[in-house]
Short mmCIF file of C-alpha atoms in Angstrom, two decimals:
data_model
loop_
_atom_site.label_atom_id
_atom_site.label_comp_id
_atom_site.label_asym_id
_atom_site.label_seq_id
_atom_site.Cartn_x
_atom_site.Cartn_y
_atom_site.Cartn_z
CA MET V 1 113.34 -3.83 91.12
CA PHE V 2 110.67 -1.11 90.95
CA ALA V 3 111.65 0.47 94.28
CA ALA V 4 115.37 0.33 93.53
CA PHE V 5 114.98 1.83 90.05
CA ARG V 6 112.66 4.57 91.40
CA ALA V 7 115.22 5.42 94.07
CA GLY V 8 117.77 5.98 91.29
CA HIS V 9 120.01 2.95 91.84
CA ARG V 10 119.77 1.84 88.23
CA LEU V 11 123.28 0.47 87.62
CA ALA V 12 123.44 -1.50 90.86
CA THR V 13 119.93 -2.84 90.33
CA ALA V 14 120.72 -3.92 86.77
CA LEU V 15 123.87 -5.72 87.90
CA VAL V 16 122.05 -7.51 90.73
CA GLY V 17 119.17 -8.47 88.43
CA THR V 18 121.58 -9.79 85.78
CA ALA V 19 123.47 -11.81 88.39
CA PHE V 20 120.20 -13.23 89.74
CA LEU V 21 118.93 -14.21 86.30
CA GLY V 22 122.33 -15.64 85.32
CA ALA V 23 122.50 -17.77 88.45
CA GLY V 24 118.96 -18.98 87.84
CA LEU V 25 119.80 -19.90 84.28
CA MET V 26 122.90 -21.86 85.35
CA VAL V 27 120.92 -23.75 87.98
CA ARG V 28 118.06 -24.70 85.65
CA LEU V 29 119.88 -25.59 82.41
CA PRO V 30 121.44 -28.86 83.67
CA SER V 31 117.89 -30.19 83.93
CA ALA V 32 117.58 -31.53 80.41
CA ASP V 33 113.94 -32.59 80.51
CA GLY V 34 112.62 -29.27 81.79
CA SER V 35 115.07 -26.88 80.19
CA LEU V 36 112.54 -25.43 77.68
CA ARG V 37 109.95 -24.78 80.34
CA ASP V 38 112.63 -23.24 82.56
CA LEU V 39 113.82 -20.97 79.76
CA GLN V 40 110.26 -19.79 79.17
CA SER V 41 109.82 -19.09 82.88
CA LEU V 42 113.16 -17.29 82.97
CA SER V 43 112.22 -15.23 79.91
CA LEU V 44 108.96 -14.23 81.60
CA LEU V 45 110.92 -13.21 84.69
CA VAL V 46 113.26 -11.13 82.54
CA GLY V 47 110.20 -9.41 81.06
CA TRP V 48 108.88 -8.61 84.52
CA PHE V 49 112.27 -7.23 85.55
CA VAL V 50 112.46 -5.02 82.47
CA ALA V 51 108.85 -3.86 82.91
CA ALA V 52 109.51 -3.00 86.56
CA GLY V 53 112.62 -1.03 85.61
CA VAL V 54 110.86 0.87 82.80
CA THR V 55 107.82 1.65 84.97
CA ALA V 56 110.01 2.86 87.82
CA THR V 57 112.03 5.05 85.44
CA VAL V 58 108.86 6.62 83.98
CA THR V 59 107.45 7.18 87.48
CA ARG V 60 110.71 8.78 88.60
CA HIS V 61 110.78 11.13 85.61
CA ARG V 62 107.13 12.06 86.13
CA GLN V 63 107.77 12.81 89.80
CA ALA V 64 110.75 14.96 88.86
CA TYR V 65 108.60 16.80 86.30
CA LEU V 66 105.87 17.48 88.88
CA GLU V 67 108.41 18.73 91.41
CA GLU V 68 109.95 21.02 88.80
CA ALA V 69 106.51 22.32 87.84
CA GLU V 70 105.71 23.03 91.50
CA ARG V 71 109.06 24.76 91.95
CA ARG V 72 108.45 26.95 88.93
CA ALA V 73 104.94 27.79 90.12
CA ALA V 74 106.27 28.73 93.55
CA GLU V 75 109.01 30.82 91.94
CA ALA V 76 106.47 32.57 89.73
CA GLU V 77 104.25 33.28 92.75
CA ARG V 78 107.20 34.62 94.72
CA THR V 79 108.19 36.80 91.78
CA ARG V 80 104.65 38.16 91.51
CA GLU V 81 104.58 38.93 95.24
CA GLU V 82 107.94 40.69 95.03
CA ALA V 83 106.75 42.72 92.05
CA ALA V 84 103.53 43.63 93.86
CA LEU V 85 105.47 44.66 96.96
CA ARG V 86 107.84 46.72 94.84
CA ARG V 87 104.94 48.47 93.10
CA ALA V 88 103.26 49.10 96.45
CA GLY V 89 106.48 50.56 97.82
CA GLU V 90 106.83 52.83 94.81
CA GLU V 91 103.22 53.94 95.21
CA ARG V 92 103.75 54.70 98.90
CA LEU V 93 106.76 56.85 98.05
CA ARG V 94 104.78 58.66 95.36
CA ILE V 95 101.94 59.36 97.81
CA ALA V 96 104.45 60.54 100.41
CA ARG V 97 105.98 62.97 97.91
CA GLU V 98 102.56 64.26 96.86
CA LEU V 99 101.46 64.74 100.48
CA HIS V 100 104.67 66.52 101.35
CA ASP V 101 104.59 68.80 98.32
CA SER V 102 100.87 69.62 98.50
CA LEU V 103 100.19 69.86 102.24
CA THR V 104 103.35 70.53 104.23
CA HIS V 105 103.94 73.98 102.74
CA SER V 106 100.33 75.11 103.19
CA ILE V 107 100.01 73.83 106.76
CA SER V 108 103.36 75.36 107.70
CA ILE V 109 102.20 78.77 106.43
CA ILE V 110 98.94 78.48 108.40
CA LYS V 111 100.85 77.55 111.56
CA VAL V 112 103.39 80.37 111.17
CA GLN V 113 100.74 82.98 110.40
CA ALA V 114 98.62 81.90 113.34
CA GLY V 115 101.66 81.99 115.62
CA VAL V 116 102.56 85.50 114.43
CA ALA V 117 98.99 86.71 115.00
CA VAL V 118 98.93 85.25 118.51
CA HIS V 119 102.30 86.83 119.31
CA LEU V 120 101.25 90.26 118.05
CA ALA V 121 97.98 90.15 119.96
CA ARG V 122 99.73 89.29 123.21
CA ARG V 123 102.41 91.90 122.57
CA ARG V 124 99.73 94.58 122.23
CA GLY V 125 98.06 93.32 125.39
CA GLU V 126 94.95 92.18 123.57
CA ASP V 127 92.94 89.05 124.23
CA VAL V 128 93.80 86.32 121.75
CA PRO V 129 90.64 85.10 119.98
CA PRO V 130 89.90 81.46 120.88
CA ALA V 131 89.45 80.64 117.19
CA LEU V 132 93.00 81.83 116.50
CA LEU V 133 94.39 79.65 119.29
CA ALA V 134 92.40 76.74 117.90
CA ILE V 135 93.88 77.31 114.44
CA GLN V 136 97.38 77.40 115.91
CA GLU V 137 96.85 74.19 117.86
CA ALA V 138 95.09 72.38 115.01
CA SER V 139 97.82 73.31 112.53
CA GLY V 140 100.44 72.00 114.96
CA ASP V 141 98.56 68.73 115.34
CA ALA V 142 98.15 68.50 111.57
CA MET V 143 101.89 68.94 111.07
CA ARG V 144 102.67 66.29 113.68
CA GLU V 145 100.29 63.75 112.17
CA LEU V 146 101.40 64.55 108.63
CA ARG V 147 105.03 63.93 109.59
CA ALA V 148 104.04 60.65 111.26
CA THR V 149 102.11 59.60 108.16
CA LEU V 150 105.02 60.45 105.87
CA GLU V 151 107.38 58.45 108.08
CA VAL V 152 105.08 55.44 107.88
CA LEU V 153 104.80 55.71 104.10
CA ARG V 154 108.56 56.00 103.67
CA ASP V 155 109.24 53.25 106.22
CA ASP V 156 107.53 50.56 104.09
CA GLY V 157 104.62 50.37 106.55
CA ARG V 158 106.70 48.68 109.26
CA SER V 159 105.82 51.16 112.00
CA GLY V 160 102.28 49.85 112.19
CA GLY V 161 100.14 52.60 110.70
CA GLU V 162 99.40 55.97 112.21
CA SER V 163 100.98 57.89 115.03
CA PRO V 164 100.44 55.99 118.29
CA ALA V 165 99.40 59.28 119.95
CA SER V 166 96.21 59.39 117.84
CA GLY V 167 94.02 57.48 120.27
CA LEU V 168 91.31 57.97 122.86
CA ASP V 169 93.93 59.25 125.31
CA ARG V 170 93.70 62.48 123.28
CA LEU V 171 89.89 62.58 123.28
CA ASP V 172 89.71 65.40 125.83
CA ASP V 173 92.05 67.55 123.73
CA LEU V 174 89.99 66.84 120.64
CA VAL V 175 86.72 67.83 122.33
CA GLU V 176 88.29 70.91 123.91
CA ARG V 177 89.51 72.07 120.52
CA ALA V 178 85.99 71.61 119.12
CA ARG V 179 84.63 73.76 121.95
CA SER V 180 87.21 76.46 121.26
CA ILE V 181 85.79 76.99 117.77
CA GLY V 182 82.24 77.33 119.11
CA LEU V 183 80.95 73.75 119.01
CA PRO V 184 79.23 72.78 122.30
CA ALA V 185 80.36 69.23 123.00
CA THR V 186 80.06 66.84 125.91
CA VAL V 187 81.79 63.54 126.61
CA THR V 188 80.34 60.55 128.45
CA ILE V 189 82.42 57.44 129.12
CA SER V 190 80.81 54.31 130.54
CA GLY V 191 81.93 50.80 131.31
CA THR V 192 85.23 49.57 132.64
CA ARG V 193 88.17 51.08 130.81
CA CYS V 194 90.70 48.63 129.42
CA ASP V 195 93.72 48.60 127.15
CA LEU V 196 92.53 48.76 123.57
CA PRO V 197 94.18 47.24 120.51
CA ALA V 198 96.09 49.98 118.70
CA GLU V 199 93.92 49.74 115.58
CA VAL V 200 90.69 50.03 117.58
CA ASP V 201 92.07 52.94 119.61
CA ARG V 202 93.06 54.88 116.50
CA ALA V 203 89.81 54.09 114.69
CA ALA V 204 87.70 55.29 117.64
CA TYR V 205 89.64 58.56 117.81
CA ARG V 206 89.35 59.15 114.06
CA ILE V 207 85.62 58.43 114.08
CA VAL V 208 85.00 60.98 116.84
CA GLN V 209 87.28 63.46 115.08
CA GLU V 210 85.46 63.11 111.75
CA ALA V 211 82.02 63.19 113.38
CA LEU V 212 82.80 66.43 115.27
CA THR V 213 84.21 67.95 112.09
CA ASN V 214 81.01 67.10 110.23
CA VAL V 215 78.88 68.63 113.00
CA SER V 216 80.82 71.90 112.87
CA ARG V 217 80.65 72.01 109.06
CA HIS V 218 77.12 70.81 108.31
CA ALA V 219 75.04 71.39 111.45
CA GLY V 220 75.88 75.00 112.24
CA GLY V 221 74.97 75.93 115.81
CA ALA V 222 74.23 72.35 116.86
CA ALA V 223 75.61 70.71 119.99
CA ALA V 224 77.37 67.35 119.96
CA ALA V 225 77.33 64.56 122.52
CA VAL V 226 80.16 62.03 122.46
CA ARG V 227 79.62 58.69 124.16
CA VAL V 228 82.25 55.99 124.59
CA ASP V 229 81.10 52.68 126.04
CA TYR V 230 83.47 49.88 127.00
CA ALA V 231 80.88 47.14 126.51
CA GLY V 232 82.53 43.81 127.24
CA GLY V 233 83.98 42.47 124.03
CA GLU V 234 83.49 45.62 121.99
CA LEU V 235 83.96 49.35 122.10
CA VAL V 236 80.95 51.47 121.18
CA VAL V 237 81.57 55.03 120.02
CA GLN V 238 78.59 57.28 119.34
CA VAL V 239 78.39 60.95 118.40
CA ASP V 240 74.95 62.63 118.31
CA ASP V 241 74.06 66.18 117.38
CA ASP V 242 70.80 68.13 117.63
CA GLY V 243 71.03 69.75 114.22
CA GLN V 244 68.42 69.95 111.50
CA ALA V 245 69.15 66.73 109.61
CA ASP V 246 66.02 65.41 107.89
CA PRO V 247 65.23 61.72 108.57
CA ASP V 248 63.52 61.51 105.17
CA ALA V 249 66.58 62.78 103.31
CA PRO V 250 69.62 60.68 104.21
CA PRO V 251 72.88 62.38 103.31
CA VAL V 252 75.02 61.37 100.37
CA PRO V 253 78.12 59.66 101.86
CA GLY V 254 81.19 61.81 101.43
CA THR V 255 84.84 61.00 101.85
CA GLY V 256 84.61 61.30 105.64
CA LEU V 257 81.73 58.84 106.05
CA LEU V 258 83.30 56.45 103.56
CA GLY V 259 86.58 56.58 105.46
CA MET V 260 84.82 55.84 108.75
CA ARG V 261 82.98 52.89 107.22
CA GLU V 262 86.21 51.50 105.77
CA ARG V 263 87.94 51.72 109.16
CA VAL V 264 85.08 49.97 110.95
CA THR V 265 84.71 47.29 108.28
CA ALA V 266 88.44 46.54 108.35
CA LEU V 267 88.14 45.81 112.08
CA GLY V 268 85.09 43.58 111.63
CA GLY V 269 82.74 46.08 113.27
CA ARG V 270 79.48 47.82 112.39
CA LEU V 271 78.79 51.47 111.59
CA ARG V 272 75.50 53.35 111.50
CA ALA V 273 75.50 56.94 110.29
CA GLY V 274 72.32 58.82 109.48
CA PRO V 275 69.64 61.23 110.66
CA ARG V 276 67.89 60.55 113.98
CA PRO V 277 64.08 60.22 114.14
CA GLU V 278 63.95 62.95 116.79
CA GLY V 279 66.14 65.23 114.69
CA GLY V 280 69.85 65.66 114.27
CA PHE V 281 72.43 63.18 113.11
CA THR V 282 74.08 60.19 114.74
CA VAL V 283 77.25 58.23 114.11
CA ARG V 284 77.53 54.94 115.97
CA ALA V 285 80.46 52.54 115.59
CA GLU V 286 80.70 49.14 117.27
CA LEU V 287 84.28 47.95 117.25
CA PRO V 288 85.19 44.41 118.40
CA LEU V 289 88.17 44.27 120.74
CA GLY V 290 89.43 40.98 119.34
CA GLU V 291 91.11 40.27 115.99
CA PRO V 292 88.89 40.94 112.96
CA SER V 293 87.36 37.83 111.46
#
């Protein structure tokens, strides 16, 4: 009775139970001497049938209520996720518009002006200053990466982050550009080269890029040494300079150092950035080659 009622077969179960009880009553009543005891037993059986039916009905309704509550909770969670995704998409579009409006025009002017200056110098037969060539090349790279970033922001993040060309395959170009603006820089690569995960490749390139930028800005006249070590299960990137950084006065982390730390932390790695005991400044990032934990 309980199982049948809980399954929802109430009418059929009631009819079968009534037929069973009716047949039992017809069989037992002809027994005159035990008819009272049989009626009491039959009444008790009716009570058990009714109790089983009521209990099964209550259990069924409770189960339906729980399922409805779970469905509503799942619907509410899905709605919250959709709203969060929609807000994130709107924020990406807003950032893309701000980047385009604030940077594209300025970088384009720098690139055009540098190109005109290079053209005029060559037309007059003069030597083009290396710094001017570096500005022209850097502005071109900035425009390329800005366009890639805007495409990612407008593409709902499906293209996987930054431009795939921003990796260690462009390390030589990066170091050469640093040399062209007067920063002595060397590169040492050790270990067995291997294919790097895209996130690790981009993070390593950005760390070297930011470290060289900091050397040129804050350690005027210093030389930089870039070391890349393919050390088994991790990639170690280290940039040292021989500037005048004071070991007793660690620098206040700026946007660049914070960005490097965020990149390394997101990949489950470790970053050390600070003055060296022998003088100068070091940036060392240890990036695991597996998935971040």
